Amino acid sequence: MSKPSVYVARRIPDQGLELIRDVCDVTVWQEELPPPREELLRQARDCDGLVSLLTDTIDGDLLDACPRLRVVSNMAVGYDNIDVAAATARGVLVGNTPGVLTETTADFAFALLMAAARRVVEGVDYVRAGQWRTWGPLLLLGVDVHHATLGLIGLGRIGQEMARRARGFDMRVLYCAPHRQEEVERELGVTYAPLDDLLAQTDFVSIHTPLTPETRHLMNRARFALMKPSAALINTARGPVVETEALVEALRSGQIAYAALDVTDPEPLPADHPLVSLPNCIVTPHIASASRATRGKMAEIAARNLIAGLNGEPLPAGLNNEALGAGRNALPRAW
Ligand code: DGY
């Protein structure tokens, strides 16, 4: 019996890949960099399923160029790389990997917050540069995390986990979100504040919102102007939520004190970009979910979404299960 053809756009943990190999004919892109667009189109053209990464743009043009595709399984919780409406219109199922990376990502966001507050990276650089000659009463003074105010932009799964971590440090936590979440406010002891008020009151602003047309450049010049000059910005969500030029200006002028970024715009950030060399900015390469265990679970969910879609079943973590039985999903299967 023939098997469905699947293209996996990067090497992923075996936990997911083995599940796919058991039931599909699989081609895996082996390079470190993502497949160039032409290559992705060429490889996915005759495939029934595609495992994509956040570095692959999945739009109407790609879906039209790959008429057999029934399911696109994104190995990420964020899916701003996928035009879900275009997929739904063609009867292509789309899945993501929510839940399993929540705590791991919050751990890392908190690590960045701590690193920014206590100048951890500067301290490491100082020692590595051979500059450590004595204990200094004024050496690399930072700010306290305990009892400081944290402002969360977004109170979804990851934002809530960030609030839990902040509680352990006796922080006051404010949040803004499209809707008030009164039950969560009670459970976690967080307080709602409109974005502009939150920015004016907080010592650490941490972004936990998806990238949508509404959140693109949410942090812009006007918003940086509202922040305290002693405040730090943490971003583990998506780079374009922050207007890069405005951030560079805010850091250079002292409008804000620090930024700690796991996501940037553009991504990757060129090594000669000002954000890389500014002393009051630390940048990591989009690794907030990168624990071995979590990446394994993400790969497994991506595999389960893919296989369910190929079987004509609802995806366990589906973004448009209403596309089941519609468009090309209604056609008889070729295998
Ligand atoms: C996601 O899943 O969206 C993260 O950015 C990568 O894990």
XYZ file of C-alpha atoms and ligand atoms in Angstrom:
342
model
C 0.000 0.000 0.000
C 1.355 3.441 -0.810
C 1.985 5.953 1.912
C 1.320 9.689 1.968
C 4.274 11.884 0.970
C 5.486 14.364 3.504
C 8.113 17.085 3.435
C 9.695 18.130 6.729
C 11.336 21.513 6.236
C 14.178 20.963 8.757
C 15.622 18.244 10.930
C 13.331 17.910 13.954
C 13.657 15.788 17.110
C 13.250 12.025 16.578
C 10.314 11.998 18.974
C 8.250 13.472 16.134
C 10.161 12.305 13.098
C 9.895 8.617 14.022
C 6.106 8.870 14.297
C 5.966 10.387 10.828
C 8.395 7.886 9.314
C 6.204 5.010 10.574
C 3.295 6.017 8.349
C 4.603 8.326 5.623
C 7.219 8.583 2.893
C 9.309 11.397 4.311
C 11.839 13.796 2.864
C 13.658 15.925 5.430
C 15.560 19.124 4.537
C 18.970 18.464 6.072
C 20.584 21.911 6.051
C 20.950 24.228 9.014
C 19.366 27.145 7.147
C 15.712 26.871 6.052
C 15.003 25.673 2.513
C 14.978 28.607 0.092
C 11.486 29.404 -1.177
C 12.090 27.771 -4.578
C 13.310 24.608 -2.899
C 10.342 24.519 -0.525
C 7.963 24.883 -3.472
C 9.796 22.200 -5.436
C 9.863 19.744 -2.558
C 6.309 20.284 -1.324
C 4.774 20.342 -4.818
C 3.826 16.667 -4.817
C 3.400 16.215 -1.059
C 0.265 15.447 0.915
C 1.594 16.912 4.147
C 4.152 19.496 5.191
C 5.875 20.075 8.527
C 6.840 23.742 8.529
C 8.896 25.860 10.893
C 8.366 29.500 11.801
C 11.012 30.386 9.202
C 8.867 29.062 6.310
C 6.289 31.342 4.723
C 3.151 29.377 3.941
C 0.840 31.521 1.839
C -1.792 31.156 -0.863
C 0.861 31.031 -3.600
C 2.621 28.114 -1.957
C -0.641 26.270 -1.362
C -1.617 26.757 -5.014
C 1.778 25.521 -6.153
C 1.298 22.393 -3.996
C -2.196 21.208 -4.946
C -1.973 17.894 -3.075
C -1.213 19.425 0.323
C -3.965 18.609 2.826
C -2.221 19.507 6.031
C 0.449 21.966 7.150
C 1.777 21.253 10.621
C 3.811 24.104 12.086
C 6.329 23.088 14.749
C 5.766 26.265 16.791
C 2.965 27.762 18.801
C 3.172 31.034 16.826
C 1.811 30.807 13.299
C 2.257 34.296 11.893
C 4.272 32.615 9.104
C 1.090 30.925 7.851
C -1.859 32.461 6.066
C -4.467 30.349 7.863
C -7.363 31.993 5.998
C -5.763 31.044 2.656
C -5.366 27.477 3.921
C -8.975 27.279 5.112
C -10.209 28.631 1.782
C -8.459 25.725 0.023
C -9.423 23.044 2.536
C -5.896 22.695 3.936
C -5.690 21.890 7.646
C -3.196 23.813 9.784
C -1.844 22.885 13.209
C 0.515 24.402 15.784
C 2.098 23.234 19.056
C 0.511 25.104 21.969
C 0.853 24.219 25.653
C 4.023 22.153 25.736
C 6.382 25.123 25.492
C 4.577 27.448 27.890
C 6.686 26.947 31.010
C 9.959 26.536 29.149
C 9.392 29.848 27.368
C 8.400 31.607 30.595
C 11.542 30.216 32.284
C 13.638 31.799 29.568
C 11.778 35.115 29.623
C 12.439 35.270 33.355
C 16.084 34.384 32.778
C 16.366 37.335 30.378
C 14.683 39.590 32.928
C 17.183 38.520 35.582
C 20.104 38.857 33.190
C 19.035 42.395 32.257
C 18.429 43.468 35.859
C 21.705 42.124 37.196
C 23.867 42.710 34.124
C 24.840 39.046 33.933
C 26.101 39.158 30.351
C 28.162 42.293 30.975
C 29.674 40.556 33.996
C 30.644 37.510 31.928
C 32.111 39.736 29.187
C 34.076 41.685 31.798
C 35.677 38.548 33.222
C 36.367 37.084 29.781
C 38.058 40.327 28.736
C 40.482 40.006 31.664
C 39.155 43.181 33.329
C 38.382 41.651 36.758
C 41.080 42.973 39.052
C 39.329 43.420 42.398
C 35.958 43.442 44.173
C 34.506 46.869 43.403
C 31.860 48.662 45.468
C 30.544 50.326 42.327
C 31.192 47.526 39.880
C 28.354 46.629 37.466
C 25.533 47.809 39.693
C 22.145 46.612 38.544
C 18.580 46.868 39.799
C 16.604 44.594 42.093
C 14.098 42.137 40.712
C 12.428 41.373 44.038
C 9.594 43.775 44.851
C 9.899 45.469 41.447
C 6.897 45.916 39.136
C 6.514 43.670 36.119
C 4.242 44.665 33.238
C 2.976 41.858 31.030
C 1.803 42.697 27.547
C -0.491 39.737 26.997
C -1.810 37.345 29.627
C -2.119 34.124 27.653
C -0.523 30.862 28.699
C 3.065 32.166 28.688
C 2.163 35.522 30.244
C 0.411 33.720 33.094
C 3.428 31.498 33.723
C 5.591 34.610 33.798
C 3.259 36.053 36.456
C 3.649 32.864 38.528
C 7.429 33.177 38.406
C 7.210 36.844 39.349
C 5.177 35.966 42.437
C 8.141 33.983 43.755
C 10.142 37.206 43.655
C 7.439 39.238 45.433
C 6.942 41.331 42.344
C 3.877 43.462 41.689
C 2.442 42.348 38.363
C 0.375 44.466 35.983
C -0.976 43.176 32.689
C -2.731 44.473 29.651
C -4.677 42.360 27.201
C -7.553 42.864 24.759
C -9.965 41.646 27.477
C -9.772 41.704 31.259
C -9.332 38.233 32.782
C -10.819 38.645 36.226
C -10.560 35.013 37.246
C -6.858 34.936 36.375
C -6.413 38.271 38.184
C -7.748 36.661 41.351
C -5.797 33.434 40.929
C -2.439 35.046 40.201
C -2.810 38.353 42.018
C -2.213 40.390 38.864
C -3.773 43.779 38.144
C -5.147 44.998 34.838
C -3.857 48.307 33.486
C -4.312 49.902 30.059
C -1.060 49.622 28.080
C 0.007 53.239 28.460
C -0.511 53.177 32.253
C 1.307 49.868 32.507
C 4.300 51.266 30.629
C 4.489 54.287 32.913
C 4.473 52.209 36.099
C 6.621 49.173 35.436
C 10.293 48.344 35.946
C 10.225 45.411 33.522
C 7.966 45.174 30.498
C 7.683 41.647 29.098
C 5.943 40.940 25.791
C 3.739 37.842 25.513
C 1.411 38.597 22.654
C 1.150 36.935 19.249
C 2.131 38.942 16.176
C -1.021 40.198 14.472
C -1.780 43.344 12.454
C -2.899 44.919 15.766
C 0.283 44.100 17.693
C 2.827 44.896 14.943
C 4.953 47.809 16.256
C 2.898 47.986 19.437
C 6.122 49.138 21.083
C 6.952 52.256 19.075
C 8.529 55.667 19.754
C 5.468 57.007 21.543
C 5.279 53.943 23.777
C 8.981 53.958 24.670
C 8.528 57.598 25.680
C 6.029 56.440 28.313
C 8.432 53.981 29.959
C 10.553 54.821 32.993
C 14.192 55.614 32.085
C 15.191 52.871 34.534
C 12.970 50.228 32.895
C 13.915 47.199 30.824
C 12.066 45.615 27.909
C 11.978 41.813 27.544
C 10.752 40.241 24.294
C 10.318 36.496 23.838
C 7.217 36.765 21.624
C 7.815 38.026 18.086
C 10.341 40.633 16.892
C 7.991 42.862 14.884
C 5.858 43.621 17.969
C 8.698 46.085 18.640
C 9.669 48.804 16.165
C 13.398 48.142 15.934
C 14.529 51.674 15.033
C 12.523 53.107 17.909
C 14.085 50.604 20.315
C 17.607 51.442 19.158
C 16.873 55.144 19.725
C 15.330 54.490 23.140
C 18.372 52.492 24.254
C 20.877 54.993 22.844
C 19.204 58.038 24.331
C 18.590 56.481 27.739
C 14.837 56.685 27.247
C 14.859 53.151 28.626
C 17.666 51.405 30.480
C 17.891 47.955 28.950
C 16.474 45.457 26.490
C 16.737 41.678 26.541
C 15.516 40.145 23.312
C 15.108 36.558 22.194
C 13.244 37.669 19.071
C 14.111 40.541 16.749
C 13.103 42.229 13.529
C 14.800 41.302 11.291
C 15.568 37.779 12.390
C 18.310 36.739 12.390
C 19.858 40.045 13.382
C 23.037 40.794 11.397
C 26.155 40.746 13.594
C 26.807 44.445 12.814
C 23.305 45.546 13.879
C 23.288 48.256 16.585
C 21.228 46.058 18.909
C 24.075 43.541 18.962
C 26.720 46.032 20.038
C 24.746 48.325 22.356
C 26.030 47.699 25.892
C 22.523 47.920 27.343
C 21.001 45.274 25.086
C 21.321 41.500 25.099
C 20.123 39.354 22.232
C 19.689 35.575 22.112
C 18.872 33.606 18.935
C 15.153 32.775 19.419
C 15.774 29.927 21.858
C 13.142 30.508 24.547
C 11.483 27.128 23.886
C 14.792 25.357 23.316
C 14.969 22.752 26.039
C 15.529 19.194 24.833
C 12.339 17.959 26.455
C 10.163 20.749 25.089
C 11.470 20.610 21.534
C 10.828 16.845 21.635
C 7.231 17.444 22.722
C 6.762 20.118 20.063
C 7.964 17.682 17.394
C 5.604 15.019 18.725
C 2.569 17.320 18.607
C 3.567 18.478 15.129
C 3.724 14.810 14.054
C 0.359 14.008 15.625
C -1.251 17.005 13.923
C 0.229 15.975 10.595
C -0.880 12.351 10.850
C -4.397 13.264 11.985
C -4.708 15.619 9.016
C -3.510 12.962 6.590
C -6.064 10.545 8.068
C -8.853 13.074 7.565
C -9.303 13.546 11.315
C -9.450 16.758 13.368
C -5.969 17.931 14.351
C -5.314 17.607 18.120
C -3.986 21.169 17.997
C -5.784 22.463 14.936
C -6.159 26.088 13.917
C -8.853 25.511 11.300
C -10.428 22.096 11.806
C -13.459 23.538 10.030
C -11.480 22.913 6.817
C -11.975 19.172 7.346
C -14.017 17.729 4.545
C -13.858 20.976 2.561
C -11.979 21.917 -0.614
C -9.113 19.547 -1.379
C -9.697 17.805 1.988
C -12.954 16.492 0.558
C -11.182 14.800 -2.366
C -10.388 11.083 -2.253
C -6.924 10.375 -0.889
C -4.193 9.380 -3.349
C -2.650 6.688 -1.130
C 6.999 29.400 18.885
O 6.728 28.209 19.115
O 6.207 30.156 18.337
C 8.331 29.899 19.343
O 8.610 31.149 18.882
C 9.424 28.931 18.997
O 9.269 27.862 19.841
